[in-house]
Short mmCIF file of C-alpha atoms in Angstrom, two decimals:
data_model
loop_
_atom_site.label_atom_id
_atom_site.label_comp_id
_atom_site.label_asym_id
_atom_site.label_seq_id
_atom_site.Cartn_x
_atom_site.Cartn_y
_atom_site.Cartn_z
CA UNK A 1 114.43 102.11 117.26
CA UNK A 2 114.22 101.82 113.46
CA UNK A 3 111.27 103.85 111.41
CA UNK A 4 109.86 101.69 108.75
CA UNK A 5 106.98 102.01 106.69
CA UNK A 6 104.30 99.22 105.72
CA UNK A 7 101.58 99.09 102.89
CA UNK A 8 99.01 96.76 103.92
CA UNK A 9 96.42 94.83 101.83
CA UNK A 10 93.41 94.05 102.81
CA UNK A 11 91.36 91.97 100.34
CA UNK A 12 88.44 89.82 100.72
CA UNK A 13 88.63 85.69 100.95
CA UNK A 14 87.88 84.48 97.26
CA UNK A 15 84.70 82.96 98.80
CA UNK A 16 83.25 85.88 99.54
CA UNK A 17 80.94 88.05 97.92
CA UNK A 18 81.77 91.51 97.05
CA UNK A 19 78.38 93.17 96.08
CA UNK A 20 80.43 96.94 95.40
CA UNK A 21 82.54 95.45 93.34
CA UNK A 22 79.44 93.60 91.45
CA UNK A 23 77.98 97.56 91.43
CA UNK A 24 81.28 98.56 89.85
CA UNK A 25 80.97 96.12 87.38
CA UNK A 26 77.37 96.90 86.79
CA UNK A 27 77.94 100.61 86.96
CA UNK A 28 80.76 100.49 84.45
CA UNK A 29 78.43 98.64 82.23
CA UNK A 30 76.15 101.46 81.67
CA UNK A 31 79.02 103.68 81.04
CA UNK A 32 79.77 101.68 78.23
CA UNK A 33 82.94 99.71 79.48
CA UNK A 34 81.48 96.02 78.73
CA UNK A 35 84.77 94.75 78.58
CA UNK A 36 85.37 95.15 82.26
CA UNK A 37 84.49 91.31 83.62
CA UNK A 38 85.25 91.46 87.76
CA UNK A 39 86.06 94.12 90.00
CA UNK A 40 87.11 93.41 93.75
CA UNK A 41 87.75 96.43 96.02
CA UNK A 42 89.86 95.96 98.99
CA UNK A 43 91.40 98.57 101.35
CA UNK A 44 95.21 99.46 100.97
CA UNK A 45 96.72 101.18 104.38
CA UNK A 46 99.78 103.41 104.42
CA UNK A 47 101.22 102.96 108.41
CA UNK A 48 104.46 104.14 109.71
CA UNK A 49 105.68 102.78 112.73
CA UNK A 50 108.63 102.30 114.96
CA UNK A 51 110.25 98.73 116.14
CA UNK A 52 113.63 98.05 117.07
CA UNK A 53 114.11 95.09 113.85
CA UNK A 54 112.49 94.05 110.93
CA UNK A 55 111.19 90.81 112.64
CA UNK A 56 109.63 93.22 115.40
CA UNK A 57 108.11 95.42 113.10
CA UNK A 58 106.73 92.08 111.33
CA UNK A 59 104.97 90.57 114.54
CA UNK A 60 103.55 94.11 115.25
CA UNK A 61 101.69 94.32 112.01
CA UNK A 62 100.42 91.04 112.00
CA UNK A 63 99.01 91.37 115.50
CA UNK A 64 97.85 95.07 113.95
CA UNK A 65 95.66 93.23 111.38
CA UNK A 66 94.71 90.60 112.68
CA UNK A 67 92.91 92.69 115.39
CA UNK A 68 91.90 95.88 113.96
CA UNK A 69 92.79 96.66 110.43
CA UNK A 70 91.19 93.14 108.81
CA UNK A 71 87.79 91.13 109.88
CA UNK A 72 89.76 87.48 109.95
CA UNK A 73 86.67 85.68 108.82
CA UNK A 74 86.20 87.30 105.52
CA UNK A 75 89.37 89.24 104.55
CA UNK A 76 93.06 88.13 103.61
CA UNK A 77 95.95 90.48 104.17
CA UNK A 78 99.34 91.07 103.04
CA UNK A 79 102.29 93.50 103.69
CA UNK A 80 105.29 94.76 102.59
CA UNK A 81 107.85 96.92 104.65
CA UNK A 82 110.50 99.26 103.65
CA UNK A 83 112.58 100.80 106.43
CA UNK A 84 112.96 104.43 106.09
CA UNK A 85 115.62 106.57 105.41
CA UNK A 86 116.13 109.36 108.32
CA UNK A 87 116.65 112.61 106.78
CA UNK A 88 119.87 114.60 107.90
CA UNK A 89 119.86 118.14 107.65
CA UNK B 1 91.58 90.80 72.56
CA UNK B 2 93.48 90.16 75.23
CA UNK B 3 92.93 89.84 79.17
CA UNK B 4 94.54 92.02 81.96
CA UNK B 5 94.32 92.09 85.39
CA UNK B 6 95.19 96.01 86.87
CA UNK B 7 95.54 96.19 90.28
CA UNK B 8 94.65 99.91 91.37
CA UNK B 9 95.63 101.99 94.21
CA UNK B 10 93.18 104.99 95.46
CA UNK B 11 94.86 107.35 98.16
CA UNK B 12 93.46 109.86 99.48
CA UNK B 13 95.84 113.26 98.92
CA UNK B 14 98.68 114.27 101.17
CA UNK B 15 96.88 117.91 101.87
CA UNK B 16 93.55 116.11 102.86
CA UNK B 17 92.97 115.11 106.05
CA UNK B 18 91.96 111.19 106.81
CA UNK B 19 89.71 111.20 109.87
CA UNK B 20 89.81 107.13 109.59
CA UNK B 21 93.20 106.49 109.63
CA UNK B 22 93.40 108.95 112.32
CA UNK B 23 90.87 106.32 114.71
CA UNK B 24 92.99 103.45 113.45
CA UNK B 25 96.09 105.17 115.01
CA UNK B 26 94.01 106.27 118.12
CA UNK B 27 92.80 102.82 118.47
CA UNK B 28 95.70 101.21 118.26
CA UNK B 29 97.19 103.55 120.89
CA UNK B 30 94.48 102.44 123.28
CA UNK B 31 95.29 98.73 122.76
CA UNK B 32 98.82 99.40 123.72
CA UNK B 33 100.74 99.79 120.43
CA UNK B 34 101.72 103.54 120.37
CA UNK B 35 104.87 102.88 117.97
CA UNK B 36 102.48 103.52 115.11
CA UNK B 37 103.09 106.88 113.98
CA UNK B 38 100.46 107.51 110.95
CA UNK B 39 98.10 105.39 109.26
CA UNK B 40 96.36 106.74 105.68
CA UNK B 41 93.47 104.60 104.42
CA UNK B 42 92.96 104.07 100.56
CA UNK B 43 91.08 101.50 98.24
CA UNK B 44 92.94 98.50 96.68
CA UNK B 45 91.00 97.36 93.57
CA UNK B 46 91.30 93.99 91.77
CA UNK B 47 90.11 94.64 88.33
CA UNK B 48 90.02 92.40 85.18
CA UNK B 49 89.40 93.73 81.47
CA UNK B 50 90.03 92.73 78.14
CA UNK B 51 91.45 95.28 75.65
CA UNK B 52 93.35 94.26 71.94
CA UNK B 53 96.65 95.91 74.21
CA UNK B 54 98.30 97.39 76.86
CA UNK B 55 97.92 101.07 75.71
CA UNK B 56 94.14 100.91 75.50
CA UNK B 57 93.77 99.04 78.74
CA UNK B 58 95.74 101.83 80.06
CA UNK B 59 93.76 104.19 78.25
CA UNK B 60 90.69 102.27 79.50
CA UNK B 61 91.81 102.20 83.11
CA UNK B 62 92.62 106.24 83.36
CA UNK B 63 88.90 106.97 82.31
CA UNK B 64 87.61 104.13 84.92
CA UNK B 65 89.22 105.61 87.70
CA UNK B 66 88.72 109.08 87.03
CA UNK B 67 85.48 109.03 86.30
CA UNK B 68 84.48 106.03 88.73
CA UNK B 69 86.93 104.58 91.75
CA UNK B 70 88.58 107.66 92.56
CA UNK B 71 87.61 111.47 93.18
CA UNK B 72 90.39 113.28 91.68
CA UNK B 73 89.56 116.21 93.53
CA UNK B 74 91.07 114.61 96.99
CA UNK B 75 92.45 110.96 95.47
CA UNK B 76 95.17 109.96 93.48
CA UNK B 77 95.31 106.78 91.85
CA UNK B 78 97.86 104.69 90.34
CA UNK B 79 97.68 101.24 88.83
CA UNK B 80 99.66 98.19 87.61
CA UNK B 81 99.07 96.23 84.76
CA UNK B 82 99.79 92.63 83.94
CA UNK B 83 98.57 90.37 81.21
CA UNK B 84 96.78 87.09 82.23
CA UNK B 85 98.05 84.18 80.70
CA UNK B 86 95.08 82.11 78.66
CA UNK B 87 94.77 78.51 80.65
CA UNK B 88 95.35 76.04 77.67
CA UNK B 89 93.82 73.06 79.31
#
């Protein structure tokens, strides 16, 4: 088994509203920072995980976010993966 | 003035503890996928801004997040930064 380590984004579908980004925006505003035009806040997920190949570790994930980690309806996602090193004493 | 689009990451700290990921990890164990080893849950942020250059949308950005998308006191944050080409129609 090979350790690798995946950073997920999870972003909503363009179509979609995002009313805390529109509060961010709006928030910023009365801060001062009018040059600040659209926010969108997504969520970004740090997992580790063990597969025995990169293509393994790939159909994991997907199954990962497609069931728990994004709503499919509203929310894209992406992914990269880096296998990690093992450290050696 | 020119446009930029920063996409910014908000993680919590390594010393503080993420009860969330920690239910994503346990809930993934329950539906059968106990190769996951650790999950940490942040913010992803889309963000566009116009600035006259890269140094003061930097500049910009550092204020934004520390004093609005992330509590330094248990988040980092990092960013990128890339300028948005003008569409010329």
């Amino acid at each position: 088994m090979r350790k690798y380590q995946a950073h997920i984004y999870v972003t909503l579908r363009p179509s979609v509203l995002d009313p805390a980004g529109t509060a961010v925006v709006s928030g910023l505003q009365h801060m001062g920072y009018d040059t600040v035009e659209q926010v969108r806040i997504g969520k970004y997920i740090e997992l580790s995980l063990s597969a025995q190949d990169e293509d393994s570790a790939r159909q994991q994930l997907n199954i990962i976010c497609d069931q728990l980690l994004a709503n499919p309806v509203i929310e894209n996602y992406r992914f990269d993966l880096v296998e990690r090193e093992e450290v050696s004493a």
